[in-house]
Coordinates of C-alpha atoms and ligand atoms in Angstrom, one line a residue:
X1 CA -11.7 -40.1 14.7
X2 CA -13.8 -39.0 12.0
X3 CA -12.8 -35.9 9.1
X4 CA -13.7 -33.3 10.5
X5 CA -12.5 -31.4 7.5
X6 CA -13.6 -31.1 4.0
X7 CA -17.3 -30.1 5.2
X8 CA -17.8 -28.1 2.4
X9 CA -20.3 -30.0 0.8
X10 CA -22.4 -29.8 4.4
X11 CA -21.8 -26.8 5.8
X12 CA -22.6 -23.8 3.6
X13 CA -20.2 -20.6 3.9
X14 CA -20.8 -18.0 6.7
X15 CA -18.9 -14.7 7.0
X16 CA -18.9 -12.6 10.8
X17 CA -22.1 -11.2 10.9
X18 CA -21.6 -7.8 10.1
X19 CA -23.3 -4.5 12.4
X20 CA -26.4 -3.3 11.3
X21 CA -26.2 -0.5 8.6
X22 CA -28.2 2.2 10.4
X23 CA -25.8 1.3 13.8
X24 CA -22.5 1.4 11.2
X25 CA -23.6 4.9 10.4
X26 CA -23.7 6.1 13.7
X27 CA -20.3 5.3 14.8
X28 CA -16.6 4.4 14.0
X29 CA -16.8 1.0 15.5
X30 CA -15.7 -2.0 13.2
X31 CA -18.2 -3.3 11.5
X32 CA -17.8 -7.3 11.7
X33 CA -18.2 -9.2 14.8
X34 CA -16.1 -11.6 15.7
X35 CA -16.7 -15.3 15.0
X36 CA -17.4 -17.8 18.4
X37 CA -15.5 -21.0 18.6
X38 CA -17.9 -23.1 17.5
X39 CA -18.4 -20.6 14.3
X40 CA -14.7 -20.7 13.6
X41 CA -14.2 -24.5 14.0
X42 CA -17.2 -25.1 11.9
X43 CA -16.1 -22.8 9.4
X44 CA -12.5 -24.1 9.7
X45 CA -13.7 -27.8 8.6
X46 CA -15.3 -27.0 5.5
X47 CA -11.6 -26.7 3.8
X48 CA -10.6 -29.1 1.6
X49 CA -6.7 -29.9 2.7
X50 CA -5.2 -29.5 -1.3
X51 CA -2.4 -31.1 -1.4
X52 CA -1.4 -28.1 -3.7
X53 CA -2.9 -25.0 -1.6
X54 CA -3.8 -22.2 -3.8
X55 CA -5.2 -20.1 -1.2
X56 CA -1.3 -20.5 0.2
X57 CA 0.3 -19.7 -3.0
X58 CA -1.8 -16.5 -3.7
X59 CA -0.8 -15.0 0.4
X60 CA 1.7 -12.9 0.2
X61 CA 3.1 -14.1 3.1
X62 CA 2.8 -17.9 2.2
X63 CA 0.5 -18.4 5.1
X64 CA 0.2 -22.0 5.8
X65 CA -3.5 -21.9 5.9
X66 CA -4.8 -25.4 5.9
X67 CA -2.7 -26.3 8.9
X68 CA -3.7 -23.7 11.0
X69 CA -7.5 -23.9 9.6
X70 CA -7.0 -28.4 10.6
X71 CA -5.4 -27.2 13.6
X72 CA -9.1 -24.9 14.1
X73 CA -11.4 -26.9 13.1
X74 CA -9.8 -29.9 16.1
X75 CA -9.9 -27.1 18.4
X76 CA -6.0 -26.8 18.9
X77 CA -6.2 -23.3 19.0
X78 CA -2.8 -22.3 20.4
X79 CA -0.6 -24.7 18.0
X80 CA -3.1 -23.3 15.2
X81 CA -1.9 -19.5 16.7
X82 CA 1.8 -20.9 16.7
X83 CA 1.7 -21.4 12.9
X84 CA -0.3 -19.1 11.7
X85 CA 1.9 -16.4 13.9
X86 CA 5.3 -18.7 12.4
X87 CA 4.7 -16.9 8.9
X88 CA 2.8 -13.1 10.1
X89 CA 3.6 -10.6 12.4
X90 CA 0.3 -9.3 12.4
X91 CA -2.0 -12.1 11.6
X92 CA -5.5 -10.1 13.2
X93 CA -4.7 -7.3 10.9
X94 CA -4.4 -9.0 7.9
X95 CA -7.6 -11.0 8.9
X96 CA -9.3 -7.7 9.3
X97 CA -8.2 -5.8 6.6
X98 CA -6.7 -7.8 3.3
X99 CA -8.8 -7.5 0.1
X100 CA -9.0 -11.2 0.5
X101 CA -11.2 -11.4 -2.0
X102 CA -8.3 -10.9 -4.8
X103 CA -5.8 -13.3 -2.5
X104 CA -6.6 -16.0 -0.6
X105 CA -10.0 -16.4 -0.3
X106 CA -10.4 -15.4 -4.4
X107 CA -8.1 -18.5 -4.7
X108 CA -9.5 -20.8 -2.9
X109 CA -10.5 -24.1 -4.9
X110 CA -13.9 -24.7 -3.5
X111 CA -15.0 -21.0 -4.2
X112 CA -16.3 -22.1 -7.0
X113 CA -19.9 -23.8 -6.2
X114 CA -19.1 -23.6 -2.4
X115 CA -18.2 -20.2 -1.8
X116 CA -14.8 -20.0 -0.2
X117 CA -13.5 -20.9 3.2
X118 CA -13.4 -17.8 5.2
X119 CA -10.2 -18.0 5.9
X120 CA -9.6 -13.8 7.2
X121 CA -12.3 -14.6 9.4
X122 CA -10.1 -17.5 11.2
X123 CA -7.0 -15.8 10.7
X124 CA -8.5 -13.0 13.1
X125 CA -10.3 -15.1 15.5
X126 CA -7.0 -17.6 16.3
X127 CA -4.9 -14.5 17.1
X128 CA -7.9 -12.6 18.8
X129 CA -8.2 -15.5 21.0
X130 CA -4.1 -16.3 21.5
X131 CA -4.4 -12.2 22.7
X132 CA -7.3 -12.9 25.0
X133 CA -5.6 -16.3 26.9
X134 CA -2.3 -14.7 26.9
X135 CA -0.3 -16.6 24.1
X136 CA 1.1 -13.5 22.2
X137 CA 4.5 -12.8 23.7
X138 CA 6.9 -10.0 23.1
X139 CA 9.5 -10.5 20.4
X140 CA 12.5 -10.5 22.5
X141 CA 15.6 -11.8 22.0
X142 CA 17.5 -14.7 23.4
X143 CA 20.3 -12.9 23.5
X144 CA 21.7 -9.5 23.0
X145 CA 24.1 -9.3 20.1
X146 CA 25.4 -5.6 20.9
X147 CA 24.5 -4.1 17.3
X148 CA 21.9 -1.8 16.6
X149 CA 19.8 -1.5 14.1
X150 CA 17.9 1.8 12.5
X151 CA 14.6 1.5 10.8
X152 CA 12.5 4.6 9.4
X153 CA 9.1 4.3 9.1
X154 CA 6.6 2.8 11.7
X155 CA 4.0 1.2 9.1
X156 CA 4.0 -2.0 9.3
X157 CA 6.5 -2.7 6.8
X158 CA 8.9 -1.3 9.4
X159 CA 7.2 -2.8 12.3
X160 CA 7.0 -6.3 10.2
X161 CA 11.1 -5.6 10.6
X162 CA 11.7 -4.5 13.7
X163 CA 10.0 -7.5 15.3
X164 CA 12.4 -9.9 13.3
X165 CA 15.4 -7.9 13.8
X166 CA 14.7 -7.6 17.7
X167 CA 14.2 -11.3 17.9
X168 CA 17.8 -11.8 16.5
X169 CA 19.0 -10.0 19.4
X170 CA 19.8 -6.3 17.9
X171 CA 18.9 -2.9 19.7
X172 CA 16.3 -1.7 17.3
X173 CA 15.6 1.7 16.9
X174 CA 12.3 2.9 15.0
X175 CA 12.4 6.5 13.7
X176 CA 8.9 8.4 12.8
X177 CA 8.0 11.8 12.0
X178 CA 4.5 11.2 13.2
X179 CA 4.0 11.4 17.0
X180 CA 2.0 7.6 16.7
X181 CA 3.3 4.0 15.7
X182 CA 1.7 2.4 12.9
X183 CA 2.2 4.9 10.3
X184 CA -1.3 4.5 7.5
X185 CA -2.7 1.8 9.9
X186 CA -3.4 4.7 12.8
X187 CA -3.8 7.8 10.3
X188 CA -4.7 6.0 6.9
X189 CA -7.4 3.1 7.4
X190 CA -10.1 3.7 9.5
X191 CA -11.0 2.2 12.8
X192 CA -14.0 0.9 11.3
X193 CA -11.9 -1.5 9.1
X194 CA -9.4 -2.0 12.0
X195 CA -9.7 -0.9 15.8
X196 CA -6.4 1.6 16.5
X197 CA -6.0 -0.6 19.5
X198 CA -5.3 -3.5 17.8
X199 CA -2.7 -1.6 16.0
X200 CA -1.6 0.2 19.8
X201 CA -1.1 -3.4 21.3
X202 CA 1.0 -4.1 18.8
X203 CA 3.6 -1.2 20.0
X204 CA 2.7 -2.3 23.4
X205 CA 4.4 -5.4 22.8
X206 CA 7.7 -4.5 20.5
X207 CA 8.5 -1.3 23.4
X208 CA 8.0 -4.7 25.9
X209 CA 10.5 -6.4 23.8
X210 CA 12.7 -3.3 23.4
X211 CA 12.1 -1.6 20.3
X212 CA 12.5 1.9 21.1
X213 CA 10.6 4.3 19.2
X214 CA 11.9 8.1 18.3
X215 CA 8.8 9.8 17.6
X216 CA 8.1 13.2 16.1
X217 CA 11.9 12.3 14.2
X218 CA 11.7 13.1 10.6
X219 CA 14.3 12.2 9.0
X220 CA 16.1 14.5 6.1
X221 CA 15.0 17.0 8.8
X222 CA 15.3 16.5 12.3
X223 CA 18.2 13.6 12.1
X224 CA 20.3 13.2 8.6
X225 CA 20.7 9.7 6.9
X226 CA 24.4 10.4 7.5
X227 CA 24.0 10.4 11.2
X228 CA 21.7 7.9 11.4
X229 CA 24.1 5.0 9.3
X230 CA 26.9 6.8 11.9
X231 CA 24.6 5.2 14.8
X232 CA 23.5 2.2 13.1
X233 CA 25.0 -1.0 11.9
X234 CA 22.5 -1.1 9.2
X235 CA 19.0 1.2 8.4
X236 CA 16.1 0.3 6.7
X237 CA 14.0 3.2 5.1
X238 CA 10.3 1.8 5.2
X239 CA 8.9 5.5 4.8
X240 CA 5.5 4.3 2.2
X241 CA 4.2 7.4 -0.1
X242 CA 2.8 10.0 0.5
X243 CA 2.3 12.6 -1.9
X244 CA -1.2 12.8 -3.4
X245 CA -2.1 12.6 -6.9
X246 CA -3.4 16.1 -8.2
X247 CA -6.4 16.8 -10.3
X248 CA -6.9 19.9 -12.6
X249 CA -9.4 21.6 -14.5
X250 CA -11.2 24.9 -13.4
X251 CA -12.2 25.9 -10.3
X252 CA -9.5 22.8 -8.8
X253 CA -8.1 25.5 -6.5
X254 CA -11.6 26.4 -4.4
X255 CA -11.6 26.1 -1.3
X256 CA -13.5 23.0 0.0
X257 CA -11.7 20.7 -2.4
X258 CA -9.6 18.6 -0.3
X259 CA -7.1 15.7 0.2
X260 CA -7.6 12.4 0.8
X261 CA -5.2 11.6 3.6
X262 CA -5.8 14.9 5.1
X263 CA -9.4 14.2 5.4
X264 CA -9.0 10.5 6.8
X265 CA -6.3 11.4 9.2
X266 CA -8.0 14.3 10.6
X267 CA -11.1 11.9 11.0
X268 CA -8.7 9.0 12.6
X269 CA -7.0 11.9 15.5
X270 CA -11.1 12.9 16.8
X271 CA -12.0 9.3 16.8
X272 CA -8.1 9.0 18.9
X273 CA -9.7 12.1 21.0
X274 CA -7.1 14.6 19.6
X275 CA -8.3 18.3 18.7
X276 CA -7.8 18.9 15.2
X277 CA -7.1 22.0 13.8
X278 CA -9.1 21.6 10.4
X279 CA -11.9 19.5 11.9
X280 CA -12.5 22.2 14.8
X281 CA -13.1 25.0 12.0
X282 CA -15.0 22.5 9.8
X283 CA -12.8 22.3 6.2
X284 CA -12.4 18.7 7.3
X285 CA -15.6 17.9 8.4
X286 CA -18.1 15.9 6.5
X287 CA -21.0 17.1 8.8
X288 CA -24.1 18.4 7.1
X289 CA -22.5 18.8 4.1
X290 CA -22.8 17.2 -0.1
X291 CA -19.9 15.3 -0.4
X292 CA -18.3 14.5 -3.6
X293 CA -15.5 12.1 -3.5
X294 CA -13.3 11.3 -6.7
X295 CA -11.6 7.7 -7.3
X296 CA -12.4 4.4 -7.3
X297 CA -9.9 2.6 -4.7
X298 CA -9.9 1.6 -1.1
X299 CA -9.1 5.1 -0.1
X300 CA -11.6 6.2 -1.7
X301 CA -14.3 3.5 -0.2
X302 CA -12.8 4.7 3.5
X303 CA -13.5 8.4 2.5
X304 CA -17.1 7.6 1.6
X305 CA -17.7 5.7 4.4
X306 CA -16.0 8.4 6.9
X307 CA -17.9 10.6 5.3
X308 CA -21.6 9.2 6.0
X309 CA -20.0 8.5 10.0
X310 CA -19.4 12.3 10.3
X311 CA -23.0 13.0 9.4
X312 CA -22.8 14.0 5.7
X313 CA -26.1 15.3 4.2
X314 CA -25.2 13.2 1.1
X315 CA -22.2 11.2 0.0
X316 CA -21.7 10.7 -3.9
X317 CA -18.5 8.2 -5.6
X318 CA -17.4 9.5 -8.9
X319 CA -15.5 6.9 -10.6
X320 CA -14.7 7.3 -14.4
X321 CA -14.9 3.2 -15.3
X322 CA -17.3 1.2 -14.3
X323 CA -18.3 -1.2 -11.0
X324 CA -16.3 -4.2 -12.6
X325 CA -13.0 -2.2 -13.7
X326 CA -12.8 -0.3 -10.5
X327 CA -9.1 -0.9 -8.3
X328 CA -11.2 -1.1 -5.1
X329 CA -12.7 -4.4 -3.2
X330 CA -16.0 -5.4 -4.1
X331 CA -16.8 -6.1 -0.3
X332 CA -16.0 -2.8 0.7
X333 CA -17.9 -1.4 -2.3
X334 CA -20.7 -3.6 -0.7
X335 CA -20.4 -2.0 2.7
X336 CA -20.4 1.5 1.3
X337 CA -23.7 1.0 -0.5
X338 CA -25.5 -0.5 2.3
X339 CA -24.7 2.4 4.6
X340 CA -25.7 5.1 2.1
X341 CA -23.2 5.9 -0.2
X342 CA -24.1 7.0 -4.1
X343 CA -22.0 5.5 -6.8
X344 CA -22.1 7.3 -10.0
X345 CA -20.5 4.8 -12.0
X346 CA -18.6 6.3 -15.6
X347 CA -18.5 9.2 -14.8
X348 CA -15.1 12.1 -14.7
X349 CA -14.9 15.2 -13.2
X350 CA -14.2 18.0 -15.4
X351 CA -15.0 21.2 -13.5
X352 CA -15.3 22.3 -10.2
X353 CA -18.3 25.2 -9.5
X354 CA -18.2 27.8 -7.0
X355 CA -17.2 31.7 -6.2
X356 CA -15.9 31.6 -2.5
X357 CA -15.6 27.8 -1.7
X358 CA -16.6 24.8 -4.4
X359 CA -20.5 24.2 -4.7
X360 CA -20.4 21.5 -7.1
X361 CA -18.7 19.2 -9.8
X362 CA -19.7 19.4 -13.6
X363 CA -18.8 15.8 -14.1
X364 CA -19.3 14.1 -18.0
X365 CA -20.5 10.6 -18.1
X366 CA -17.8 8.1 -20.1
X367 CA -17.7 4.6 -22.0
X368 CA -14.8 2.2 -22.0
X369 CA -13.2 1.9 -25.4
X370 CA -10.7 -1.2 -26.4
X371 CA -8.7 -2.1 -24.4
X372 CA -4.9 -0.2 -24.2
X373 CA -1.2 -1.9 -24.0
X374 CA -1.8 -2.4 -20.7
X375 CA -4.7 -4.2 -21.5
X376 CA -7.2 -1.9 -19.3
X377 CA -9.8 -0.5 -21.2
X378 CA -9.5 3.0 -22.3
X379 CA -12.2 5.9 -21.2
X380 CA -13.4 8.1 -23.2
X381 CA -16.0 10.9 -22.4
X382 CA -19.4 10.5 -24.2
X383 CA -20.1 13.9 -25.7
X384 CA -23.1 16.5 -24.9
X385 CA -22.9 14.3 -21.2
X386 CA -23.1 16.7 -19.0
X387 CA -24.4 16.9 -15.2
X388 CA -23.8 18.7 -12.4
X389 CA -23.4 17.0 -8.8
X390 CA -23.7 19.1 -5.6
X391 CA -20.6 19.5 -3.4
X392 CA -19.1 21.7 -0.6
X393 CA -16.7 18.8 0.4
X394 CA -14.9 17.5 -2.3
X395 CA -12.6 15.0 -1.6
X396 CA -9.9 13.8 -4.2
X397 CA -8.8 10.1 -3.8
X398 CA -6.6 9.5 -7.0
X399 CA -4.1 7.6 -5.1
X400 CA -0.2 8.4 -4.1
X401 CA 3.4 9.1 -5.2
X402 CA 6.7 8.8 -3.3
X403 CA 8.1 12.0 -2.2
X404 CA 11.4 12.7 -3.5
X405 CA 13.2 11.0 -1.1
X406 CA 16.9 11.8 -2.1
X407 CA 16.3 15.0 -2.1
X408 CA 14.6 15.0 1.2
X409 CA 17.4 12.6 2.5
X410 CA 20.0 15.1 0.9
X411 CA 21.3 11.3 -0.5
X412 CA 21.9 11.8 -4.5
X413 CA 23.2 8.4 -4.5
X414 CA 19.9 6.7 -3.4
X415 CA 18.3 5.8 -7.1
X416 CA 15.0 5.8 -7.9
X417 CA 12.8 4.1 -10.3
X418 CA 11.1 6.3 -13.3
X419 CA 7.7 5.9 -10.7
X420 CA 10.4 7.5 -7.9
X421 CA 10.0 4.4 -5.8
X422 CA 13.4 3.4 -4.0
X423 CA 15.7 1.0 -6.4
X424 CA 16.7 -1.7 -4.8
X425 CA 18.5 -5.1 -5.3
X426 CA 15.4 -7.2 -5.4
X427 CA 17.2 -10.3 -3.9
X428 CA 19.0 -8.1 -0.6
X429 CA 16.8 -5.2 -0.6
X430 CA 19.5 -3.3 -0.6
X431 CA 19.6 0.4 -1.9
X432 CA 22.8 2.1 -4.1
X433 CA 24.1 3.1 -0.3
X434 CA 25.7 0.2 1.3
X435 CA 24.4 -1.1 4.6
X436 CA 21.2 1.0 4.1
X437 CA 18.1 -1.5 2.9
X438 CA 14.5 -0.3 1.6
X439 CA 11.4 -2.0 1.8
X440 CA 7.3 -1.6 2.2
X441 CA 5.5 1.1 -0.3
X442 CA 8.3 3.3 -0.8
X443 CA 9.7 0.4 -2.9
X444 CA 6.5 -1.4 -4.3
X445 CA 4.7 2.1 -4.7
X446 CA 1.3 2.3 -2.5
X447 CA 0.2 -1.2 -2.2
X448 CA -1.2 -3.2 1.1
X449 CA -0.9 -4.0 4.7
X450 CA -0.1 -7.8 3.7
X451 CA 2.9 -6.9 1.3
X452 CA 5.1 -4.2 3.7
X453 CA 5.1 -6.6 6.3
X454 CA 6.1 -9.5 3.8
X455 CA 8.7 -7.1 2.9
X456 CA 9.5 -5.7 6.4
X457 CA 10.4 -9.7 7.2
X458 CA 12.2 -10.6 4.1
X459 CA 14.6 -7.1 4.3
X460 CA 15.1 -7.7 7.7
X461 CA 16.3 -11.6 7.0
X462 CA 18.7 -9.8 4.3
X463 CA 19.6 -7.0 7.0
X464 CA 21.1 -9.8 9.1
X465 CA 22.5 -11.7 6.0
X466 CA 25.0 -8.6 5.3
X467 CA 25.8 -7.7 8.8
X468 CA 27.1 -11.2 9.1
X469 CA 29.3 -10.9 5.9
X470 CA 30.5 -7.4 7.1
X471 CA 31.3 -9.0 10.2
X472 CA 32.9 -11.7 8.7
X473 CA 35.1 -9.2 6.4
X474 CA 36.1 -6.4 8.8
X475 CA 35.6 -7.3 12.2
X476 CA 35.2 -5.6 14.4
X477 CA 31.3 -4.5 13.6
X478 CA 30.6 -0.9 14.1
X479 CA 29.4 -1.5 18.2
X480 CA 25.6 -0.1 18.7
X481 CA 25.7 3.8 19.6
X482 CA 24.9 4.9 23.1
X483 CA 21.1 6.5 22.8
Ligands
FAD1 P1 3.3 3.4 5.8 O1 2.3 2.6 6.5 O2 3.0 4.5 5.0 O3 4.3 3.9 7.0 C1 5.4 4.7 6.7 C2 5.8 5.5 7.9 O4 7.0 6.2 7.6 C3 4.8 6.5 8.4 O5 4.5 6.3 9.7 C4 5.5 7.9 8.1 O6 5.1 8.8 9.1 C5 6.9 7.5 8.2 N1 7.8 8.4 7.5 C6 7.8 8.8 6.2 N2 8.8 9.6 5.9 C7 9.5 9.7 7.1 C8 10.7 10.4 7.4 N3 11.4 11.2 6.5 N4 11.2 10.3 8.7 C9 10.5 9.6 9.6 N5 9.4 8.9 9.3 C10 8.9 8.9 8.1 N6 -3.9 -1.9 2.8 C11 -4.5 -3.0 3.1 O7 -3.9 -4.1 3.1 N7 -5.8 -3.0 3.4 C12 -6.6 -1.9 3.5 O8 -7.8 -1.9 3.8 C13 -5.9 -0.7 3.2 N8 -6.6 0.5 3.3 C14 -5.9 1.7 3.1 C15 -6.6 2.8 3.2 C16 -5.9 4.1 3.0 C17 -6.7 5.3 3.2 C18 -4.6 4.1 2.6 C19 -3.9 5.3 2.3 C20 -3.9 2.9 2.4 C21 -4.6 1.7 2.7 N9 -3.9 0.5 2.5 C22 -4.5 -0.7 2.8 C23 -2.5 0.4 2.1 C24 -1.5 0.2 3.3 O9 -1.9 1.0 4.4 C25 -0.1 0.5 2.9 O10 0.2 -0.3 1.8 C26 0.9 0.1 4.0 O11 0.6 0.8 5.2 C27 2.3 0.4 3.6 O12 3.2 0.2 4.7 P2 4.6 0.9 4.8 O13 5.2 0.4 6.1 O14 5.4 0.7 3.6 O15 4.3 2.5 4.9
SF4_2 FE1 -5.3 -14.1 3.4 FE2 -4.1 -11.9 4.0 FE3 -4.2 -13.8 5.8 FE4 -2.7 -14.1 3.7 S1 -2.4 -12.6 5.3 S2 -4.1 -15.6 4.5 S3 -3.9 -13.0 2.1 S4 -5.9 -12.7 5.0
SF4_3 FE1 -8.5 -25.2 2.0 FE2 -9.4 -23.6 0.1 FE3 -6.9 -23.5 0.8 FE4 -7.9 -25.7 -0.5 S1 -7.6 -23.6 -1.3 S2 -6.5 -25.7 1.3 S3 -9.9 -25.7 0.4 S4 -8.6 -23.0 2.1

C-alpha cells in the first residue's frame, strides 16, 4: 500500500473552517466546525512520523500523536480513538481548547515552511466521532475494591482523577461547592471555546460509572477536612484558584468596575438558562454598554469576546506590553479582532472616572525597557501620555491567586508555597497531611485544562500507590464509609 503519510509537501495545511464573524457575534455557539472524514484523514497524512516526536514531547500528557494521526489518516478510527483516549481523559476538550499553538502544534517539525499538522483539530474529530458511533464507555471498574476515595474539586483536574481511581475499582466520591460538575470548564471558559455539553457528557458518563457527586458541598464549610479523611481512604483537594488579582488607583471602587470570573460566569449560567441575579439588574451585562477590559490573557480574550456576544456598544483590550509579549494565544487574539474587539496595545490603566458608577479609564500609553531577572521586559509609562477611554463596564482580568486554603480548611498543617499554592511532594503529590494528595491549579497556580487533568491522572496513580503500602503496613484498610 502506498504512504499515505508524510503529505506535507502535497497537501497544504487546513484548520476547521471557522463561523462567520458577523454570525460569531450573534451567538454563543462555538466557533469552529468540525472537520469531515475525509478532511481529518487528509489532514492526518500530512505528518511526518519523527522518529523523535516533538509535538509528543511538548503535550503535557505525552499524547502519542503520530499513532493516532497514522491510525487517521488509514481510516482506523476507533483503534486511533483507543490510543489517543489510552493517554487523555478528555481528548475533545483539549482538542478544542489548548493553546496549541505554544504545545503541540508550536512543536511540530514541519511547522516551519509547511505550517503544522493540525493536530487539536484531529484530536477533537477522533473522539467526536468515537461519541457519535458509541465507542466512549463509562470508566467502570472490573471490580469493586471496597475503598473509597474523596476528591474535592470537579475541574477537570479532579475529574481527570476520579475517572482513574473509579477504574481501579474505588467508590469515588466528588465534592463541589458549585451546584455544576466541571468547575472553570462550565463557569470559566465560554461555550463559544467549548459547548457545556461536551463538558455535561462527560458527568453523564463517570455518574454511569459510579462517581457520585456531592454538589453544593464546600468544603472548610459545609463538610470539614477532618471528616472527610474520617470517610475516605485517601482525598485529593483539586480546588484551582480563585481569588482575583486587584487593581488600585482612584476611582477603583466605582461601581461598574467589575470581576472577571463574575462577569464570565454570570454570562456562562444565561447561556445554561439560569436567572442571574447581576445579569437580571444589568451590573453584569455587557449590553449597550463601552466596555473596557484590563489584561492581556485568555481570560481576558473570553471577556472581550463575551462582551461583543451580549451586544456591547464597543469593546476595548487594555494591555500594558505589547501584541508579541502578551500571556494570551495569538489565535484567540485573532478571533477577538475579527469579531470587533479594540486592542490598545501599551497601554496601563491609571485612573478610573466617574461620580455615581465609572465612566471611563485615564489610561497612559508605555514602552518596554530592558529586559528584568526574569528576563521579561520591563514597562515603563511614557510621560505627558495620557488618554482617556470610555467605559461603564470595566472588567478587570489580571489573573488569580489561591485562596488561603489552610485557613479555609481550618488545616495549619497543610503548607503552602510563598505564591500560596499547595506544597506538595512533587513525586507522590502528596501534601504535609498524610493520605491527603493535591493536584490541578491549586498546586501549579492558574494554568490549563491540559495540565489538571495530567495532574488529576498522575495524583491519582500515586493515590493508589500509598493506599497499597498502607495496606500493606496496617491491614486492615480503613473500609469505605456508608454514604
Ligand atoms: P478548577 O477547574 O478551577 O476546578 C476547581 C473546582 O473546585 C471548582 O469546581 C470549585 O467550585 C471547586 N472548589 C473550590 N474550593 C472548594 C471547596 N472548598 N469545596 C468544594 N469545592 C471547591 N485552560 C485551557 O487549557 N484552555 C483555555 O482556553 C482556558 N481558558 C480559560 C478561561 C478562563 C476564563 C479561566 C479562568 C481559565 C481558563 N483556562 C483555560 C484554565 C483552566 O480552566 C484551568 O487551568 C483548569 O480548569 C484548572 O483545573 P482544576 O481542576 O485545577 O481547577
Ligand atoms: Fe495538543 Fe493538547 Fe492534544 Fe496534547 S492534549 S496533543 S497539547 S491539543
Ligand atoms: Fe507528525 Fe509534526 Fe508530530 Fe512530527 S512533530 S510526528 S510531523 S505531528
Amino acid at each position: 500500500m502506498a504512504n499515505r503519510m508524510l503529505q506535507f509537501v502535497n497537501l497544504p495545511q487546513q484548520t476547521p473552517q471557522k463561523r462567520d464573524a458577523t454570525a460569531r457575534r450573534a451567538d454563543f455557539s462555538e466557533i469552529y466546525t468540525d472537520f469531515d472524514s475525509s478532511q481529518a484523514r487528509q489532514q492526518a497524512s500530512r505528518c511526518s512520523q519523527c522518529g523523535v516526536p516533538f509535538c509528543q514531547a511538548h503535550c503535557p500528557l505525552h499524547n502519542n500523536i503520530p499513532d493516532w494521526l497514522k491510525l487517521t489518516a488509514e481510516g482506523r478510527l476507533e483503534e486511533a480513538y483507543e490510543v489517543s483516549s489510552a493517554t487523555n481523559n478528555f481528548p475533545e476538550i483539549c482538542g478544542r481548547i489548548c493553546p496549541q499553538d505554544r504545545l503541540c502544534e508550536g512543536n511540530c517539525v514541519i511547522e516551519k515552511g509547511f505550517e503544522s499538522v493540525t493536530i487539536g483539530a484531529v484530536e477533537r474529530f477522533i473522539t467526536d466521532t468515537a461519541f457519535a458511533r458509541g465507542w466512549v464507555r463509562p470508566p467502570a471498574p472490573l471490580a469493586e475494591n471496597g475503598l473509597s476515595v474523596g476528591i474535592v474539586g470537579a475541574g477537570p483536574g479532579g475529574l481527570a482523577a476520579a475517572g482513574q481511581l473509579r477504574r481501579q475499582g474505588y467508590a469515588v466520591h466528588v465534592y463541589d461547592r458549585y451546584d455544576r460538575v466541571g468547575g472553570l470548564m462550565i463557569y470559566g471558559i465560554p461555550s463559544f471555546k467549548l459547548d457545556k455539553q461536551i463538558v455535561q457528557r462527560r458527568q453523564l458518563l463517570l455518574e454511569q460509572a459510579g462517581v457520585v457527586f456531592h454538589l453544593n458541598t464546600e468544603i472548610g464549610r459545609d463538610v470539614t477536612l477532618d471528616a472527610l479523611r474520617d470517610r475516605h481512604v485517601a482525598v485529593l483537594l483539586a480546588t484551582g484558584v480563585y481569588r482575583a488579582r486587584e487593581i488600585g488607583g482612584p476611582g477603583a471602587g466605582l461601581p461598574g468596575i467589575v470581576k472577571a470570573l463574575d462577569f464570565l460566569t454570570a454570562s456562562n449560567r444565561k447561556v445554561l438558562g439560569d436567572t442571574v441575579a447581576g445579569f437580571e439588574s444589568g451590573e453584569l451585562d455587557a449590553a449597550g454598554r463601552d466596555v473596557v477590559v484590563i489584561g492581556g490573557g485568555d481570560t481576558a480574550m473570553d471577556c472581550v469576546r463575551t462582551a461583543v456576544r451580549q451586544g456591547a456598544r464597543a469593546v476595548r483590550c487594555l494591555y500594558r506590553r505589547d501584541r508579541a509579549n502578551m500571556p494570551g494565544s495569538m489565535r484567540e487574539v485573532k478571533n477577538a479582532e475579527e469579531e470587533g474587539v479594540e486592542f490598545l496595545w501599551l497601554s496601563a490603566p491609571e485612573a478610573f472616572l466617574g461620580d455615581a458608577a465609572v465612566t471611563g479609564v485615564r489610561a497612559v500609553r508605555m514602552h518596554l525597557g530592558l529586559p528584568d531577572s526574569s528576563g521579561r521586559q520591563s514597562v515603563e509609562p511614557v510621560e505627558g501620555s495620557h488618554f482617556t477611554v470610555p467605559g461603564t463596564l470595566v472588567i478587570k482580568a489580571l489573573g488569580f491567586d489561591p485562596e488561603d486554603l489552610p485557613a479555609a480548611f481550618a488545616e495549619p498543617a497543610l503548607a503552602v508555597t510563598r505564591w500560596g499554592t499547595l506544597k506538595v511532594d512533587h513525586r507522590t503529590f502528596m501534601t504535609g497531611l498524610p493520605g491527603v494528595f493535591a493536584a490541578g491549579d491549586i498546586v501549579r497556580g492558574a494554568s490549563l485544562v491540559v495540565w489538571a487533568i495530567r495532574d488529576g491522572r498522575d495524583a491519582a496513580a500515586q493515590m493508589h500507590a500509598w493506599i497499597g503500602q498502607v495496606a500493606e503496613q496496617t491491614a486492615p484498610v480503613p473500609q469505605m464509609a456508608a454514604e
